[in-house]
Coordinates of C-alpha atoms (C1' of nucleotides) and ligand atoms in Angstrom, one line a residue:
Chain I
X1 CA -27.3 6.5 -5.2
X2 CA -24.5 5.6 -7.5
X3 CA -20.8 5.0 -6.7
X4 CA -18.3 7.7 -7.7
X5 CA -17.1 5.2 -10.3
X6 CA -20.5 5.1 -11.9
X7 CA -21.1 8.8 -11.6
X8 CA -17.9 9.6 -13.5
X9 CA -18.6 6.7 -15.9
X10 CA -22.0 8.0 -16.9
X11 CA -20.7 11.6 -17.3
X12 CA -17.8 10.4 -19.4
X13 CA -20.0 8.3 -21.6
X14 CA -22.3 11.2 -22.3
X15 CA -19.4 13.4 -23.2
X16 CA -17.8 10.8 -25.4
X17 CA -21.1 10.2 -27.2
X18 CA -21.6 13.8 -27.8
X19 CA -18.3 13.8 -29.6
X20 CA -18.8 10.6 -31.4
X21 CA -22.0 12.1 -32.9
X22 CA -19.6 14.5 -34.7
X23 CA -17.1 11.8 -35.5
X24 CA -14.7 13.2 -33.0
X25 CA -12.5 11.0 -30.9
X26 CA -11.6 12.4 -27.5
X27 CA -8.5 11.9 -25.2
X28 CA -8.6 11.2 -21.5
X29 CA -7.4 14.7 -20.7
X30 CA -10.3 16.3 -22.6
X31 CA -12.8 14.0 -21.0
X32 CA -11.6 14.6 -17.4
X33 CA -11.6 18.3 -18.1
X34 CA -15.0 18.3 -19.6
X35 CA -16.7 16.4 -16.8
X36 CA -14.4 17.7 -14.0
X37 CA -13.2 14.3 -12.7
X38 CA -9.8 13.0 -11.4
X39 CA -7.8 12.1 -14.5
X40 CA -6.2 8.8 -13.4
X41 CA -9.3 7.5 -11.8
X42 CA -11.3 8.3 -14.9
X43 CA -8.7 6.4 -16.9
X44 CA -9.3 3.3 -14.8
X45 CA -13.1 3.6 -15.3
X46 CA -12.7 4.0 -19.0
X47 CA -10.4 1.0 -19.1
X48 CA -13.1 -1.1 -17.5
X49 CA -15.8 0.3 -19.8
X50 CA -13.6 -0.5 -22.7
X51 CA -13.1 -4.1 -21.6
X52 CA -16.8 -4.4 -21.2
X53 CA -17.2 -3.2 -24.8
X54 CA -19.3 -0.2 -23.7
X55 CA -16.8 2.3 -25.1
X56 CA -14.1 1.9 -27.8
X57 CA -10.5 3.0 -27.4
X58 CA -7.6 3.6 -29.7
X59 CA -4.0 3.9 -28.6
X60 CA -1.3 6.1 -29.8
X61 CA -1.2 9.5 -31.6
X62 CA -4.7 10.6 -32.6
X63 CA -6.0 7.9 -30.3
X64 CA -8.6 8.3 -27.6
X65 CA -12.1 7.2 -26.8
X66 CA -15.1 6.9 -29.0
X67 CA -18.3 5.0 -29.4
X68 CA -18.7 2.9 -32.5
X69 CA -21.6 3.4 -34.9
X70 CA -23.1 0.0 -34.2
X71 CA -23.6 0.7 -30.5
X72 CA -24.6 4.4 -30.7
X73 CA -28.3 3.9 -31.0
X74 CA -28.7 1.1 -28.4
X75 CA -26.5 2.1 -25.4
X76 CA -28.5 3.0 -22.4
X77 CA -27.5 4.0 -18.8
X78 CA -28.1 0.5 -17.6
X79 CA -25.2 -0.8 -19.8
X80 CA -22.8 1.6 -18.1
X81 CA -24.1 0.9 -14.6
X82 CA -23.9 -2.9 -15.0
X83 CA -20.4 -2.7 -16.6
X84 CA -19.2 -0.7 -13.6
X85 CA -21.2 -1.8 -10.5
X86 CA -22.5 -5.1 -11.7
X87 CA -26.0 -6.1 -10.4
X88 CA -25.4 -4.8 -6.9
X89 CA -28.2 -2.3 -7.4
X90 CA -30.7 -4.9 -8.5
X91 CA -30.0 -8.1 -6.6
X92 CA -29.9 -8.8 -2.9
X93 CA -32.2 -7.6 -0.1
X94 CA -32.6 -3.9 0.2
X95 CA -32.5 -4.2 4.0
X96 CA -29.3 -6.4 3.8
X97 CA -30.8 -9.8 4.6
X98 CA -28.5 -12.6 3.5
X99 CA -30.9 -13.6 0.7
X100 CA -33.8 -12.1 -1.2
X101 CA -36.6 -14.6 -0.5
X102 CA -40.2 -13.7 -1.4
X103 CA -41.3 -16.6 0.8
X104 CA -39.6 -15.0 3.8
X105 CA -39.7 -11.3 2.9
X106 CA -38.1 -8.4 4.8
X107 CA -40.5 -5.8 6.1
X108 CA -40.0 -3.6 3.1
X109 CA -40.1 -6.2 0.4
X110 CA -42.9 -4.8 -1.8
X111 CA -41.8 -1.2 -1.3
X112 CA -38.2 -2.0 -2.3
X113 CA -39.4 -3.8 -5.4
X114 CA -41.3 -0.6 -6.4
X115 CA -38.3 1.7 -5.9
X116 CA -36.1 -0.7 -7.8
X117 CA -38.5 -1.0 -10.6
X118 CA -38.5 2.8 -10.8
X119 CA -34.7 3.0 -10.9
X120 CA -34.4 0.2 -13.4
X121 CA -36.9 1.8 -15.7
X122 CA -35.0 5.1 -15.5
X123 CA -31.8 3.3 -16.5
X124 CA -33.3 1.3 -19.3
X125 CA -35.3 4.1 -20.8
X126 CA -32.5 6.6 -21.0
X127 CA -30.3 6.2 -24.1
X128 CA -26.8 7.7 -23.9
X129 CA -27.4 9.2 -27.4
X130 CA -30.4 11.2 -26.2
X131 CA -28.6 12.5 -23.1
X132 CA -25.7 13.5 -25.4
X133 CA -28.0 15.4 -27.7
X134 CA -29.4 17.3 -24.7
X135 CA -25.9 18.2 -23.8
X136 CA -25.1 19.5 -27.3
X137 CA -28.3 21.5 -27.4
X138 CA -27.3 23.2 -24.2
X139 CA -30.2 21.7 -22.3
X140 CA -28.0 20.0 -19.8
X141 CA -24.4 20.2 -18.4
X142 CA -21.8 17.8 -17.1
X143 CA -20.1 20.2 -14.6
X144 CA -21.1 23.3 -12.7
Chain L
X1 CA -29.3 1.8 -1.7
X2 CA -28.8 2.3 2.1
X3 CA -25.5 2.1 4.0
X4 CA -24.9 -0.9 6.3
X5 CA -25.4 1.5 9.2
X6 CA -28.9 2.4 8.0
X7 CA -29.8 -1.2 7.1
X8 CA -28.9 -2.4 10.6
X9 CA -30.5 0.6 12.1
X10 CA -33.8 0.0 10.4
X11 CA -33.9 -3.6 11.3
X12 CA -33.0 -2.9 14.9
X13 CA -35.7 -0.3 15.2
X14 CA -38.4 -2.6 13.8
X15 CA -37.3 -5.3 16.3
X16 CA -37.2 -2.9 19.2
X17 CA -40.6 -1.6 18.3
X18 CA -42.1 -5.0 18.1
X19 CA -41.0 -5.6 21.7
X20 CA -42.0 -2.1 22.9
X21 CA -45.5 -3.0 21.6
X22 CA -45.5 -5.6 24.3
X23 CA -43.8 -3.4 26.9
X24 CA -40.6 -5.3 26.7
X25 CA -37.2 -3.7 26.8
X26 CA -34.5 -5.5 24.8
X27 CA -30.8 -5.7 25.3
X28 CA -28.1 -5.2 22.7
X29 CA -27.3 -8.9 22.7
X30 CA -30.9 -9.9 21.9
X31 CA -31.2 -7.2 19.2
X32 CA -28.0 -8.3 17.4
X33 CA -29.1 -11.9 17.6
X34 CA -32.6 -11.1 16.3
X35 CA -31.5 -9.1 13.3
X36 CA -28.2 -11.0 12.7
X37 CA -25.9 -8.0 12.9
X38 CA -22.4 -7.4 14.4
X39 CA -22.9 -6.6 18.0
X40 CA -20.5 -3.8 18.6
X41 CA -21.3 -2.1 15.4
X42 CA -25.0 -2.3 16.3
X43 CA -24.2 -0.8 19.7
X44 CA -22.7 2.3 18.0
X45 CA -25.7 2.7 15.7
X46 CA -28.1 2.5 18.6
X47 CA -26.0 5.0 20.5
X48 CA -26.5 7.4 17.6
X49 CA -30.2 6.7 17.4
X50 CA -30.4 7.3 21.1
X51 CA -28.6 10.6 20.9
X52 CA -31.0 11.6 18.1
X53 CA -33.9 10.7 20.3
X54 CA -35.2 8.1 17.8
X55 CA -34.8 5.2 20.4
X56 CA -34.7 5.3 24.2
X57 CA -32.0 3.5 26.2
X58 CA -31.7 2.5 29.9
X59 CA -28.4 1.6 31.5
X60 CA -27.8 -1.1 34.1
X61 CA -29.6 -4.3 35.1
X62 CA -33.0 -4.7 33.4
X63 CA -31.8 -1.9 31.1
X64 CA -31.8 -2.0 27.3
X65 CA -33.5 -0.3 24.4
X66 CA -37.2 0.6 24.0
X67 CA -39.3 3.2 22.2
X68 CA -41.3 5.5 24.4
X69 CA -45.1 5.6 24.0
X70 CA -45.1 9.2 22.7
X71 CA -43.0 8.4 19.7
X72 CA -44.5 5.0 18.9
X73 CA -47.3 6.2 16.6
X74 CA -45.3 8.8 14.7
X75 CA -41.8 7.2 14.0
X76 CA -41.3 6.5 10.3
X77 CA -38.4 5.1 8.3
X78 CA -37.3 8.6 7.3
X79 CA -36.6 9.4 11.0
X80 CA -34.2 6.5 11.2
X81 CA -32.5 7.3 7.8
X82 CA -32.0 11.0 8.6
X83 CA -30.7 10.3 12.1
X84 CA -28.0 7.9 10.6
X85 CA -27.2 9.1 7.1
X86 CA -28.4 12.7 7.3
X87 CA -29.7 14.2 4.1
X88 CA -27.2 12.5 1.8
X89 CA -29.9 10.6 0.0
X90 CA -31.9 13.8 -0.7
X91 CA -29.5 16.6 -1.4
X92 CA -26.8 17.0 -4.0
X93 CA -26.7 16.1 -7.6
X94 CA -27.4 12.4 -8.4
X95 CA -24.6 12.5 -11.0
X96 CA -22.1 14.0 -8.6
X97 CA -22.0 17.6 -10.0
X98 CA -20.7 20.0 -7.4
X99 CA -24.1 21.6 -7.0
X100 CA -27.7 20.8 -7.7
X101 CA -28.8 23.7 -9.9
X102 CA -32.0 23.6 -11.9
X103 CA -30.8 26.5 -14.0
X104 CA -27.9 24.3 -15.1
X105 CA -29.2 20.8 -14.8
X106 CA -27.3 17.5 -15.2
X107 CA -28.6 15.3 -18.0
X108 CA -30.6 13.2 -15.6
X109 CA -32.1 16.1 -13.5
X110 CA -35.8 15.3 -14.0
X111 CA -35.3 11.5 -13.8
X112 CA -33.4 11.8 -10.6
X113 CA -36.1 14.0 -9.0
X114 CA -38.7 11.3 -9.8
X115 CA -36.7 8.5 -8.3
X116 CA -35.9 10.6 -5.2
X117 CA -39.5 11.5 -4.8
X118 CA -40.4 7.8 -4.9
X119 CA -37.8 6.9 -2.3
X120 CA -38.8 9.7 0.0
X121 CA -42.4 8.8 -0.3
X122 CA -41.6 5.2 0.7
X123 CA -39.6 6.4 3.7
X124 CA -42.3 8.9 4.9
X125 CA -45.2 6.5 4.3
X126 CA -43.8 3.6 6.3
X127 CA -44.4 3.8 10.0
X128 CA -42.0 1.7 12.2
X129 CA -45.0 0.5 14.2
X130 CA -46.8 -0.9 11.1
X131 CA -43.6 -2.7 10.0
X132 CA -43.2 -4.1 13.5
X133 CA -46.8 -5.4 13.4
X134 CA -46.1 -7.3 10.2
X135 CA -43.1 -8.8 11.9
X136 CA -45.2 -10.0 14.8
X137 CA -47.9 -11.4 12.6
X138 CA -45.3 -13.5 10.8
X139 CA -45.8 -11.6 7.6
X140 CA -42.2 -10.5 7.5
X141 CA -38.7 -11.4 8.8
X142 CA -35.6 -9.6 10.0
X143 CA -33.1 -12.4 9.1
X144 CA -33.0 -15.3 6.7
Chain W
dT1 C1' -22.0 -0.3 50.0
dT2 C1' -20.6 -3.7 46.9
dT3 C1' -21.4 -6.4 42.9
dA4 C1' -23.4 -7.5 38.6
dT5 C1' -25.4 -5.8 34.5
dT6 C1' -26.0 -2.9 30.9
dT7 C1' -25.3 1.2 27.7
dA8 C1' -21.8 5.2 26.5
dA9 C1' -17.6 6.6 24.7
dG10 C1' -13.3 6.5 22.7
dA11 C1' -9.4 4.3 20.4
dT12 C1' -8.1 1.2 17.1
dA13 C1' -8.3 -2.1 13.3
dA14 C1' -9.9 -4.2 9.0
dA15 C1' -12.1 -3.8 4.6
dC16 C1' -13.5 -1.3 0.8
dT17 C1' -13.7 2.7 -2.3
dT18 C1' -11.5 6.4 -4.3
dG19 C1' -7.5 8.3 -6.2
dT20 C1' -2.4 8.5 -7.9
dC21 C1' 1.8 7.1 -10.1
dC22 C1' 4.9 4.6 -12.9
dT23 C1' 6.0 1.5 -16.6
dA24 C1' 4.4 -1.2 -20.7
dA25 C1' 2.2 -1.6 -25.1
dA26 C1' 0.4 0.2 -29.3
dT27 C1' 0.5 3.2 -33.1
dA28 C1' 1.0 7.4 -36.1
dG29 C1' 4.2 10.1 -38.3
dA30 C1' 8.9 12.0 -39.2
Chain B
dT1 C1' 13.5 2.9 -37.6
dC2 C1' 12.9 6.3 -34.1
dT3 C1' 10.2 9.4 -31.5
dA4 C1' 6.1 11.3 -29.6
dT5 C1' 1.5 10.3 -28.1
dT6 C1' -1.9 7.9 -26.1
dT7 C1' -4.3 3.9 -23.7
dA8 C1' -3.5 -0.5 -20.6
dG9 C1' -2.0 -2.4 -16.5
dG10 C1' -0.3 -2.9 -12.0
dA11 C1' 1.3 -1.2 -7.6
dC12 C1' 0.4 1.8 -4.2
dA13 C1' -1.6 5.6 -1.2
dA14 C1' -5.4 8.1 0.9
dG15 C1' -10.0 8.3 2.6
dT16 C1' -14.3 6.4 4.2
dT17 C1' -17.1 2.9 6.0
dT18 C1' -17.6 -1.0 8.7
dA19 C1' -16.3 -3.5 12.7
dT20 C1' -14.0 -4.6 17.2
dC21 C1' -12.2 -3.8 21.8
dT22 C1' -11.5 -1.7 26.1
dT23 C1' -12.8 1.3 29.7
dA24 C1' -16.2 4.5 31.9
dA25 C1' -20.7 5.6 33.6
dA26 C1' -25.2 4.4 35.3
dT27 C1' -28.2 1.6 38.0
dA28 C1' -30.7 -2.3 40.1
dA29 C1' -30.4 -5.6 43.6
dA30 C1' -28.1 -8.1 47.2
Ligands
SF4_201 S1 -38.1 -8.2 0.9 FE1 -37.6 -7.2 -0.9 S2 -35.6 -6.7 -0.5 FE2 -36.0 -7.9 1.3 S3 -35.5 -9.9 0.6 FE3 -37.5 -9.9 -0.2 S4 -37.3 -8.9 -2.1 FE4 -35.4 -8.6 -1.2
SF4_202 S1 -29.9 17.6 -12.4 FE1 -31.1 16.7 -10.9 S2 -29.5 15.8 -9.9 FE2 -28.3 16.9 -11.3 S3 -28.1 18.8 -10.3 FE3 -30.0 19.2 -11.1 S4 -31.4 18.4 -9.7 FE4 -29.5 17.7 -8.9

DNA sequence: TTTATTTAAGATAAACTTGTCCTAAATAGA
DNA sequence: TCTATTTAGGACAAGTTTATCTTAAATAAA
């Protein structure tokens, strides 16, 4: 469903948030270890999320990644997905037609709209902060 | 959502079915033109669908692709998706964890299950023959 | 039996995603 | 100021998906 980029991105964000909730900044190494992801690839992903202002980074000793107070309450999964994959998941015809045209719909038009609505709802409704809280409570895990 | 392979595969199957409904066999060239897909790539996809007994093929002059009477009423989208992409869409953790373990769920466990259920339902409920009928009626289109 | 037509099969190429590595820039602390 | 630490950025490598090309096999019709 998601690209590897987005999978790692979401996992990283949940881990960083769970630390930011305790005012802890975390380094790339800790993140990659916690979510069991390739370190350099994760670096690239966090770089992009940082550019998109989804995560905050600090260079140098005691540096690392964190999520600033102002964003904490509002960040949802859709912010992460859009920052990394753009609107790919939401725009364009689900069957690959060149355009998405309701006047000239593909055979699955209505059905695709429903599935997409479901996915979008899931992404909009899930705040990173809530997912991070589940993680801290031991209700969920970021690696097996 | 789907791979290009599956997108072309579904479109091809709907087109072939709409012809089989009129007892017409169609050649690769006609299929690729009708669904606006790369010809050789479409050939490979049809080859796989044929091996999986999802479509029927005949070699030589007056040959081409068709769907046998016995399958016509029962074929649904999920047959095409599984023949081409396997169970990728349905198995494994949506967040990319190494295993899908309800005892040790990822933070999106329940939400992923719901989305997957929705997608699976869409694939199971849609018969190729009904989609082909919409196409013939001019209610839907396979290219823009 | 020969030829033309059509799918099957396999090799190869191009494009994209995923992953690595090396150097630069920033910054904290000695 | 110098050094160690950490992210940023760019180049590159590996892997996967998408796409093409060429030859083989099947078969209908002349
Ligand atoms: S049918 Fe649905 S998916 Fe296909 S083009 Fe129209 S809106 Fe897009
Ligand atoms: S949480 Fe959902 S997606 Fe993740 S492992 Fe469990 S079932 Fe699979």
